[in-house]
Amino acid sequence: MKYEVVIPAAGQGKRMGAGRNKLFIEVDNKPIIVHTLLVFEQDPLCQGILLAINPDDRSELTGLLKAYQIKKVTALVDGGRERQQSVHNALKQAQASIVMVHDGARPFIQQPTILELAQQAHKMGGAVAAVPVKDTIKKIRDGFVEETIERASLWLIQTPQAFRLSIIMKAYEEAQKAGFEGTDDASLVEHIGEKVQVVEADYDNIKLTTKEDLIFAEAILAKRRKYGQ
Ligand code: CTP
Ligand code: MG
């Protein structure tokens, strides 16, 4: 199942505290965003990469695309203040019947998950990568436990999130009209009453958010070097 991918990369990486967009931090001698882009560059099913960027990062990013011979980026659009706006700006350039959205800050996504998501999106309309929660989750109010939520029904939602183009476009347009802000792409699709399938992904598909995630990143790469993918 062929697809296009929207990669939001226009954040500031405030929680990483590096004083610049965290996606330029190198792990294993390559900027985080390059790791992410290369996964899609090397996937024969990926027809194009629509990258949302901060205008201040444009020249550094175009330099990286050249240096790493990344040729599938078909649009470099300016992002917005929130991730939702960045994704929406890039989505407007989408053409393929299946589009997935994947965080620039998740460099460890692998092809089997991508393939499964594209297939499920084609069949069901929408699909998200997720893993079962390992810890017990409780709802807290004023410092006291209000409720323990049954763990079997709880999943941690990641990206990629894949959709039929018509559905995701409608979801973003409706959200804009209604002033609805979601914390992920699927929540906008849920908001218009469409179903979203869950695809079990890997625990190592982490989002590099804070400093300690860089240590986990090195560990994931060391594991892959030792045991293969
Ligand atoms: N992103 C974006 N546009 C924004 C905000 C975020 O394209 N206005 C992107 C980030 O570049 C990242 C992804 O969305 O690839 C997930 O966001 P997050 O991990 O929160 O990154 P940042 O927003 O950069 O980090 P922080 O929230 O700590 O500032
Ligand atoms: Mg953010």
mmCIF file of N, CA and C in Angstrom, residues 116-203:
data_model
loop_
_atom_site.group_PDB
_atom_site.id
_atom_site.type_symbol
_atom_site.label_atom_id
_atom_site.label_comp_id
_atom_site.label_asym_id
_atom_site.label_seq_id
_atom_site.Cartn_x
_atom_site.Cartn_y
_atom_site.Cartn_z
ATOM 1 N N GLU A 116 1.875 -2.182 8.099
ATOM 2 C CA GLU A 116 0.611 -2.584 8.729
ATOM 3 C C GLU A 116 -0.341 -1.386 8.850
ATOM 4 N N LEU A 117 0.210 -0.233 9.216
ATOM 5 C CA LEU A 117 -0.618 0.974 9.362
ATOM 6 C C LEU A 117 -1.208 1.397 8.025
ATOM 7 N N ALA A 118 -0.401 1.346 6.976
ATOM 8 C CA ALA A 118 -0.894 1.751 5.654
ATOM 9 C C ALA A 118 -2.023 0.814 5.219
ATOM 10 N N GLN A 119 -1.835 -0.481 5.461
ATOM 11 C CA GLN A 119 -2.870 -1.448 5.063
ATOM 12 C C GLN A 119 -4.157 -1.255 5.861
ATOM 13 N N GLN A 120 -4.024 -1.053 7.150
ATOM 14 C CA GLN A 120 -5.217 -0.875 7.999
ATOM 15 C C GLN A 120 -5.940 0.429 7.669
ATOM 16 N N ALA A 121 -5.165 1.464 7.348
ATOM 17 C CA ALA A 121 -5.798 2.747 6.986
ATOM 18 C C ALA A 121 -6.599 2.581 5.698
ATOM 19 N N HIS A 122 -6.042 1.834 4.768
ATOM 20 C CA HIS A 122 -6.739 1.584 3.497
ATOM 21 C C HIS A 122 -8.052 0.846 3.760
ATOM 22 N N LYS A 123 -7.977 -0.151 4.648
ATOM 23 C CA LYS A 123 -9.142 -1.007 4.917
ATOM 24 C C LYS A 123 -10.168 -0.328 5.821
ATOM 25 N N MET A 124 -9.680 0.300 6.897
ATOM 26 C CA MET A 124 -10.581 0.784 7.952
ATOM 27 C C MET A 124 -10.792 2.305 7.929
ATOM 28 N N GLY A 125 -9.924 3.042 7.275
ATOM 29 C CA GLY A 125 -10.038 4.504 7.259
ATOM 30 C C GLY A 125 -8.965 5.189 8.077
ATOM 31 N N GLY A 126 -8.639 4.605 9.242
ATOM 32 C CA GLY A 126 -7.612 5.215 10.095
ATOM 33 C C GLY A 126 -6.967 4.172 10.989
ATOM 34 N N ALA A 127 -5.682 4.333 11.276
ATOM 35 C CA ALA A 127 -4.974 3.384 12.141
ATOM 36 C C ALA A 127 -3.830 4.085 12.859
ATOM 37 N N VAL A 128 -3.639 3.739 14.134
ATOM 38 C CA VAL A 128 -2.557 4.359 14.914
ATOM 39 C C VAL A 128 -1.639 3.293 15.506
ATOM 40 N N ALA A 129 -0.352 3.635 15.614
ATOM 41 C CA ALA A 129 0.608 2.770 16.298
ATOM 42 C C ALA A 129 0.440 2.955 17.801
ATOM 43 N N ALA A 130 0.520 1.845 18.539
ATOM 44 C CA ALA A 130 0.336 1.929 19.991
ATOM 45 C C ALA A 130 0.958 0.723 20.679
ATOM 46 N N VAL A 131 1.220 0.866 21.979
ATOM 47 C CA VAL A 131 1.697 -0.270 22.784
ATOM 48 C C VAL A 131 0.868 -0.356 24.064
ATOM 49 N N PRO A 132 0.682 -1.583 24.590
ATOM 50 C CA PRO A 132 -0.069 -1.708 25.853
ATOM 51 C C PRO A 132 0.678 -1.016 26.991
ATOM 52 N N VAL A 133 -0.066 -0.398 27.881
ATOM 53 C CA VAL A 133 0.502 0.247 29.067
ATOM 54 C C VAL A 133 1.073 -0.824 29.996
ATOM 55 N N LYS A 134 2.254 -0.556 30.559
ATOM 56 C CA LYS A 134 2.873 -1.540 31.469
ATOM 57 C C LYS A 134 2.575 -1.220 32.933
ATOM 58 N N ASP A 135 2.460 0.057 33.254
ATOM 59 C CA ASP A 135 2.225 0.461 34.640
ATOM 60 C C ASP A 135 0.731 0.504 34.952
ATOM 61 N N THR A 136 0.424 0.570 36.221
ATOM 62 C CA THR A 136 -0.966 0.795 36.625
ATOM 63 C C THR A 136 -1.256 2.288 36.535
ATOM 64 N N ILE A 137 -2.393 2.620 35.955
ATOM 65 C CA ILE A 137 -2.761 4.037 35.802
ATOM 66 C C ILE A 137 -3.937 4.350 36.727
ATOM 67 N N LYS A 138 -3.784 5.380 37.515
ATOM 68 C CA LYS A 138 -4.865 5.815 38.413
ATOM 69 C C LYS A 138 -5.243 7.253 38.090
ATOM 70 N N LYS A 139 -6.503 7.537 38.286
ATOM 71 C CA LYS A 139 -6.970 8.913 38.137
ATOM 72 C C LYS A 139 -6.875 9.596 39.497
ATOM 73 N N ILE A 140 -6.241 10.765 39.510
ATOM 74 C CA ILE A 140 -5.967 11.452 40.776
ATOM 75 C C ILE A 140 -6.724 12.784 40.813
ATOM 76 N N ARG A 141 -7.288 13.081 41.974
ATOM 77 C CA ARG A 141 -7.879 14.408 42.161
ATOM 78 C C ARG A 141 -7.434 14.966 43.515
ATOM 79 N N ASP A 142 -6.938 16.193 43.511
ATOM 80 C CA ASP A 142 -6.452 16.855 44.732
ATOM 81 C C ASP A 142 -5.491 15.976 45.526
ATOM 82 N N GLY A 143 -4.635 15.246 44.827
ATOM 83 C CA GLY A 143 -3.611 14.454 45.510
ATOM 84 C C GLY A 143 -4.077 13.093 45.989
ATOM 85 N N PHE A 144 -5.347 12.749 45.781
ATOM 86 C CA PHE A 144 -5.848 11.450 46.209
ATOM 87 C C PHE A 144 -6.345 10.630 45.016
ATOM 88 N N VAL A 145 -6.230 9.323 45.162
ATOM 89 C CA VAL A 145 -6.688 8.440 44.091
ATOM 90 C C VAL A 145 -8.203 8.487 43.986
ATOM 91 N N GLU A 146 -8.672 8.728 42.803
ATOM 92 C CA GLU A 146 -10.116 8.736 42.578
ATOM 93 C C GLU A 146 -10.555 7.392 42.005
ATOM 94 N N GLU A 147 -9.685 6.833 41.151
ATOM 95 C CA GLU A 147 -10.093 5.640 40.420
ATOM 96 C C GLU A 147 -8.873 4.924 39.871
ATOM 97 N N THR A 148 -8.921 3.589 39.840
ATOM 98 C CA THR A 148 -7.903 2.813 39.133
ATOM 99 C C THR A 148 -8.528 2.336 37.832
ATOM 100 N N ILE A 149 -7.898 2.702 36.747
ATOM 101 C CA ILE A 149 -8.476 2.380 35.438
ATOM 102 C C ILE A 149 -7.983 1.006 34.998
ATOM 103 N N GLU A 150 -8.884 0.184 34.530
ATOM 104 C CA GLU A 150 -8.531 -1.189 34.128
ATOM 105 C C GLU A 150 -7.430 -1.150 33.069
ATOM 106 N N ARG A 151 -6.295 -1.765 33.416
ATOM 107 C CA ARG A 151 -5.116 -1.614 32.563
ATOM 108 C C ARG A 151 -5.290 -2.248 31.185
ATOM 109 N N ALA A 152 -6.032 -3.336 31.132
ATOM 110 C CA ALA A 152 -6.166 -4.061 29.856
ATOM 111 C C ALA A 152 -6.721 -3.167 28.743
ATOM 112 N N SER A 153 -7.432 -2.117 29.115
ATOM 113 C CA SER A 153 -8.027 -1.270 28.086
ATOM 114 C C SER A 153 -7.161 -0.050 27.760
ATOM 115 N N LEU A 154 -5.976 0.038 28.393
ATOM 116 C CA LEU A 154 -5.145 1.240 28.204
ATOM 117 C C LEU A 154 -3.952 0.987 27.281
ATOM 118 N N TRP A 155 -3.786 1.837 26.314
ATOM 119 C CA TRP A 155 -2.667 1.759 25.369
ATOM 120 C C TRP A 155 -2.002 3.124 25.266
ATOM 121 N N LEU A 156 -0.691 3.116 25.070
ATOM 122 C CA LEU A 156 0.044 4.353 24.818
ATOM 123 C C LEU A 156 0.059 4.577 23.314
ATOM 124 N N ILE A 157 -0.399 5.739 22.909
ATOM 125 C CA ILE A 157 -0.535 6.014 21.476
ATOM 126 C C ILE A 157 0.713 6.726 20.947
ATOM 127 N N GLN A 158 1.220 6.207 19.851
ATOM 128 C CA GLN A 158 2.428 6.763 19.225
ATOM 129 C C GLN A 158 2.048 7.346 17.861
ATOM 130 N N THR A 159 3.063 7.660 17.074
ATOM 131 C CA THR A 159 2.891 7.834 15.645
ATOM 132 C C THR A 159 3.783 6.781 15.007
ATOM 133 N N PRO A 160 3.613 6.407 13.746
ATOM 134 C CA PRO A 160 2.705 6.983 12.762
ATOM 135 C C PRO A 160 1.226 6.751 13.051
ATOM 136 N N GLN A 161 0.435 7.681 12.488
ATOM 137 C CA GLN A 161 -1.009 7.547 12.466
ATOM 138 C C GLN A 161 -1.402 7.707 10.994
ATOM 139 N N ALA A 162 -2.067 6.692 10.455
ATOM 140 C CA ALA A 162 -2.312 6.646 9.004
ATOM 141 C C ALA A 162 -3.801 6.751 8.714
ATOM 142 N N PHE A 163 -4.136 7.428 7.617
ATOM 143 C CA PHE A 163 -5.549 7.683 7.300
ATOM 144 C C PHE A 163 -5.762 7.720 5.792
ATOM 145 N N ARG A 164 -7.013 7.475 5.402
ATOM 146 C CA ARG A 164 -7.385 7.828 4.033
ATOM 147 C C ARG A 164 -7.336 9.355 3.945
ATOM 148 N N LEU A 165 -6.837 9.857 2.832
ATOM 149 C CA LEU A 165 -6.661 11.315 2.684
ATOM 150 C C LEU A 165 -7.963 12.069 2.927
ATOM 151 N N SER A 166 -9.080 11.546 2.369
ATOM 152 C CA SER A 166 -10.355 12.259 2.494
ATOM 153 C C SER A 166 -10.745 12.421 3.971
ATOM 154 N N ILE A 167 -10.491 11.393 4.768
ATOM 155 C CA ILE A 167 -10.884 11.423 6.187
ATOM 156 C C ILE A 167 -10.022 12.402 6.983
ATOM 157 N N ILE A 168 -8.712 12.332 6.804
ATOM 158 C CA ILE A 168 -7.839 13.198 7.602
ATOM 159 C C ILE A 168 -8.004 14.674 7.202
ATOM 160 N N MET A 169 -8.239 14.922 5.900
ATOM 161 C CA MET A 169 -8.460 16.311 5.479
ATOM 162 C C MET A 169 -9.727 16.870 6.108
ATOM 163 N N LYS A 170 -10.778 16.054 6.066
ATOM 164 C CA LYS A 170 -12.052 16.497 6.647
ATOM 165 C C LYS A 170 -11.881 16.743 8.155
ATOM 166 N N ALA A 171 -11.164 15.840 8.819
ATOM 167 C CA ALA A 171 -10.963 15.963 10.270
ATOM 168 C C ALA A 171 -10.233 17.268 10.613
ATOM 169 N N TYR A 172 -9.201 17.586 9.854
ATOM 170 C CA TYR A 172 -8.444 18.812 10.125
ATOM 171 C C TYR A 172 -9.264 20.062 9.818
ATOM 172 N N GLU A 173 -10.051 20.009 8.730
ATOM 173 C CA GLU A 173 -10.874 21.172 8.393
ATOM 174 C C GLU A 173 -11.957 21.413 9.446
ATOM 175 N N GLU A 174 -12.594 20.319 9.867
ATOM 176 C CA GLU A 174 -13.641 20.441 10.904
ATOM 177 C C GLU A 174 -13.049 20.956 12.216
ATOM 178 N N ALA A 175 -11.867 20.457 12.561
ATOM 179 C CA ALA A 175 -11.226 20.882 13.815
ATOM 180 C C ALA A 175 -10.934 22.377 13.769
ATOM 181 N N GLN A 176 -10.473 22.830 12.620
ATOM 182 C CA GLN A 176 -10.172 24.261 12.478
ATOM 183 C C GLN A 176 -11.437 25.099 12.635
ATOM 184 N N LYS A 177 -12.512 24.634 11.976
ATOM 185 C CA LYS A 177 -13.782 25.360 12.052
ATOM 186 C C LYS A 177 -14.297 25.427 13.480
ATOM 187 N N ALA A 178 -14.191 24.290 14.184
ATOM 188 C CA ALA A 178 -14.752 24.185 15.530
ATOM 189 C C ALA A 178 -13.801 24.709 16.605
ATOM 190 N N GLY A 179 -12.569 25.034 16.221
ATOM 191 C CA GLY A 179 -11.566 25.439 17.212
ATOM 192 C C GLY A 179 -11.191 24.287 18.130
ATOM 193 N N PHE A 180 -11.288 23.056 17.610
ATOM 194 C CA PHE A 180 -10.972 21.868 18.410
ATOM 195 C C PHE A 180 -9.481 21.576 18.351
ATOM 196 N N GLU A 181 -8.869 21.433 19.529
ATOM 197 C CA GLU A 181 -7.454 21.081 19.570
ATOM 198 C C GLU A 181 -7.296 19.702 20.165
ATOM 199 N N GLY A 182 -6.679 18.817 19.402
ATOM 200 C CA GLY A 182 -6.451 17.451 19.888
ATOM 201 C C GLY A 182 -4.985 17.262 20.221
ATOM 202 N N THR A 183 -4.690 16.209 20.990
ATOM 203 C CA THR A 183 -3.282 15.976 21.330
ATOM 204 C C THR A 183 -2.616 15.037 20.328
ATOM 205 N N ASP A 184 -3.403 14.450 19.443
ATOM 206 C CA ASP A 184 -2.819 13.687 18.339
ATOM 207 C C ASP A 184 -3.735 13.796 17.127
ATOM 208 N N ASP A 185 -3.307 13.221 16.008
ATOM 209 C CA ASP A 185 -4.074 13.344 14.767
ATOM 210 C C ASP A 185 -5.374 12.549 14.839
ATOM 211 N N ALA A 186 -5.277 11.351 15.437
ATOM 212 C CA ALA A 186 -6.457 10.490 15.510
ATOM 213 C C ALA A 186 -7.595 11.141 16.288
ATOM 214 N N SER A 187 -7.271 11.951 17.293
ATOM 215 C CA SER A 187 -8.353 12.547 18.094
ATOM 216 C C SER A 187 -9.225 13.467 17.230
ATOM 217 N N LEU A 188 -8.635 14.045 16.195
ATOM 218 C CA LEU A 188 -9.413 14.888 15.279
ATOM 219 C C LEU A 188 -10.338 14.027 14.423
ATOM 220 N N VAL A 189 -9.841 12.849 14.077
ATOM 221 C CA VAL A 189 -10.624 11.903 13.277
ATOM 222 C C VAL A 189 -11.753 11.311 14.128
ATOM 223 N N GLU A 190 -11.436 10.996 15.384
ATOM 224 C CA GLU A 190 -12.464 10.499 16.318
ATOM 225 C C GLU A 190 -13.562 11.559 16.479
ATOM 226 N N HIS A 191 -13.132 12.813 16.512
ATOM 227 C CA HIS A 191 -14.048 13.937 16.713
ATOM 228 C C HIS A 191 -15.112 14.039 15.619
ATOM 229 N N ILE A 192 -14.786 13.557 14.398
ATOM 230 C CA ILE A 192 -15.802 13.578 13.338
ATOM 231 C C ILE A 192 -16.501 12.214 13.221
ATOM 232 N N GLY A 193 -16.303 11.366 14.223
ATOM 233 C CA GLY A 193 -17.072 10.125 14.305
ATOM 234 C C GLY A 193 -16.529 8.976 13.479
ATOM 235 N N GLU A 194 -15.276 9.079 13.039
ATOM 236 C CA GLU A 194 -14.694 7.977 12.250
ATOM 237 C C GLU A 194 -13.951 7.011 13.175
ATOM 238 N N LYS A 195 -13.896 5.754 12.739
ATOM 239 C CA LYS A 195 -13.226 4.714 13.531
ATOM 240 C C LYS A 195 -11.724 4.739 13.318
ATOM 241 N N VAL A 196 -10.985 4.413 14.362
ATOM 242 C CA VAL A 196 -9.526 4.347 14.269
ATOM 243 C C VAL A 196 -9.061 2.993 14.810
ATOM 244 N N GLN A 197 -8.391 2.252 13.957
ATOM 245 C CA GLN A 197 -7.877 0.932 14.318
ATOM 246 C C GLN A 197 -6.548 1.074 15.067
ATOM 247 N N VAL A 198 -6.316 0.226 16.058
ATOM 248 C CA VAL A 198 -5.034 0.253 16.774
ATOM 249 C C VAL A 198 -4.119 -0.855 16.239
ATOM 250 N N VAL A 199 -2.893 -0.483 15.926
ATOM 251 C CA VAL A 199 -1.885 -1.440 15.446
ATOM 252 C C VAL A 199 -0.797 -1.540 16.514
ATOM 253 N N GLU A 200 -0.554 -2.762 17.010
ATOM 254 C CA GLU A 200 0.463 -2.917 18.053
ATOM 255 C C GLU A 200 1.850 -2.668 17.473
ATOM 256 N N ALA A 201 2.558 -1.731 18.078
ATOM 257 C CA ALA A 201 3.885 -1.342 17.584
ATOM 258 C C ALA A 201 4.942 -1.772 18.597
ATOM 259 N N ASP A 202 6.096 -1.108 18.593
ATOM 260 C CA ASP A 202 7.206 -1.510 19.463
ATOM 261 C C ASP A 202 7.422 -0.499 20.578
ATOM 262 N N TYR A 203 7.873 -1.003 21.732
ATOM 263 C CA TYR A 203 8.169 -0.106 22.855
ATOM 264 C C TYR A 203 9.343 0.814 22.539
#
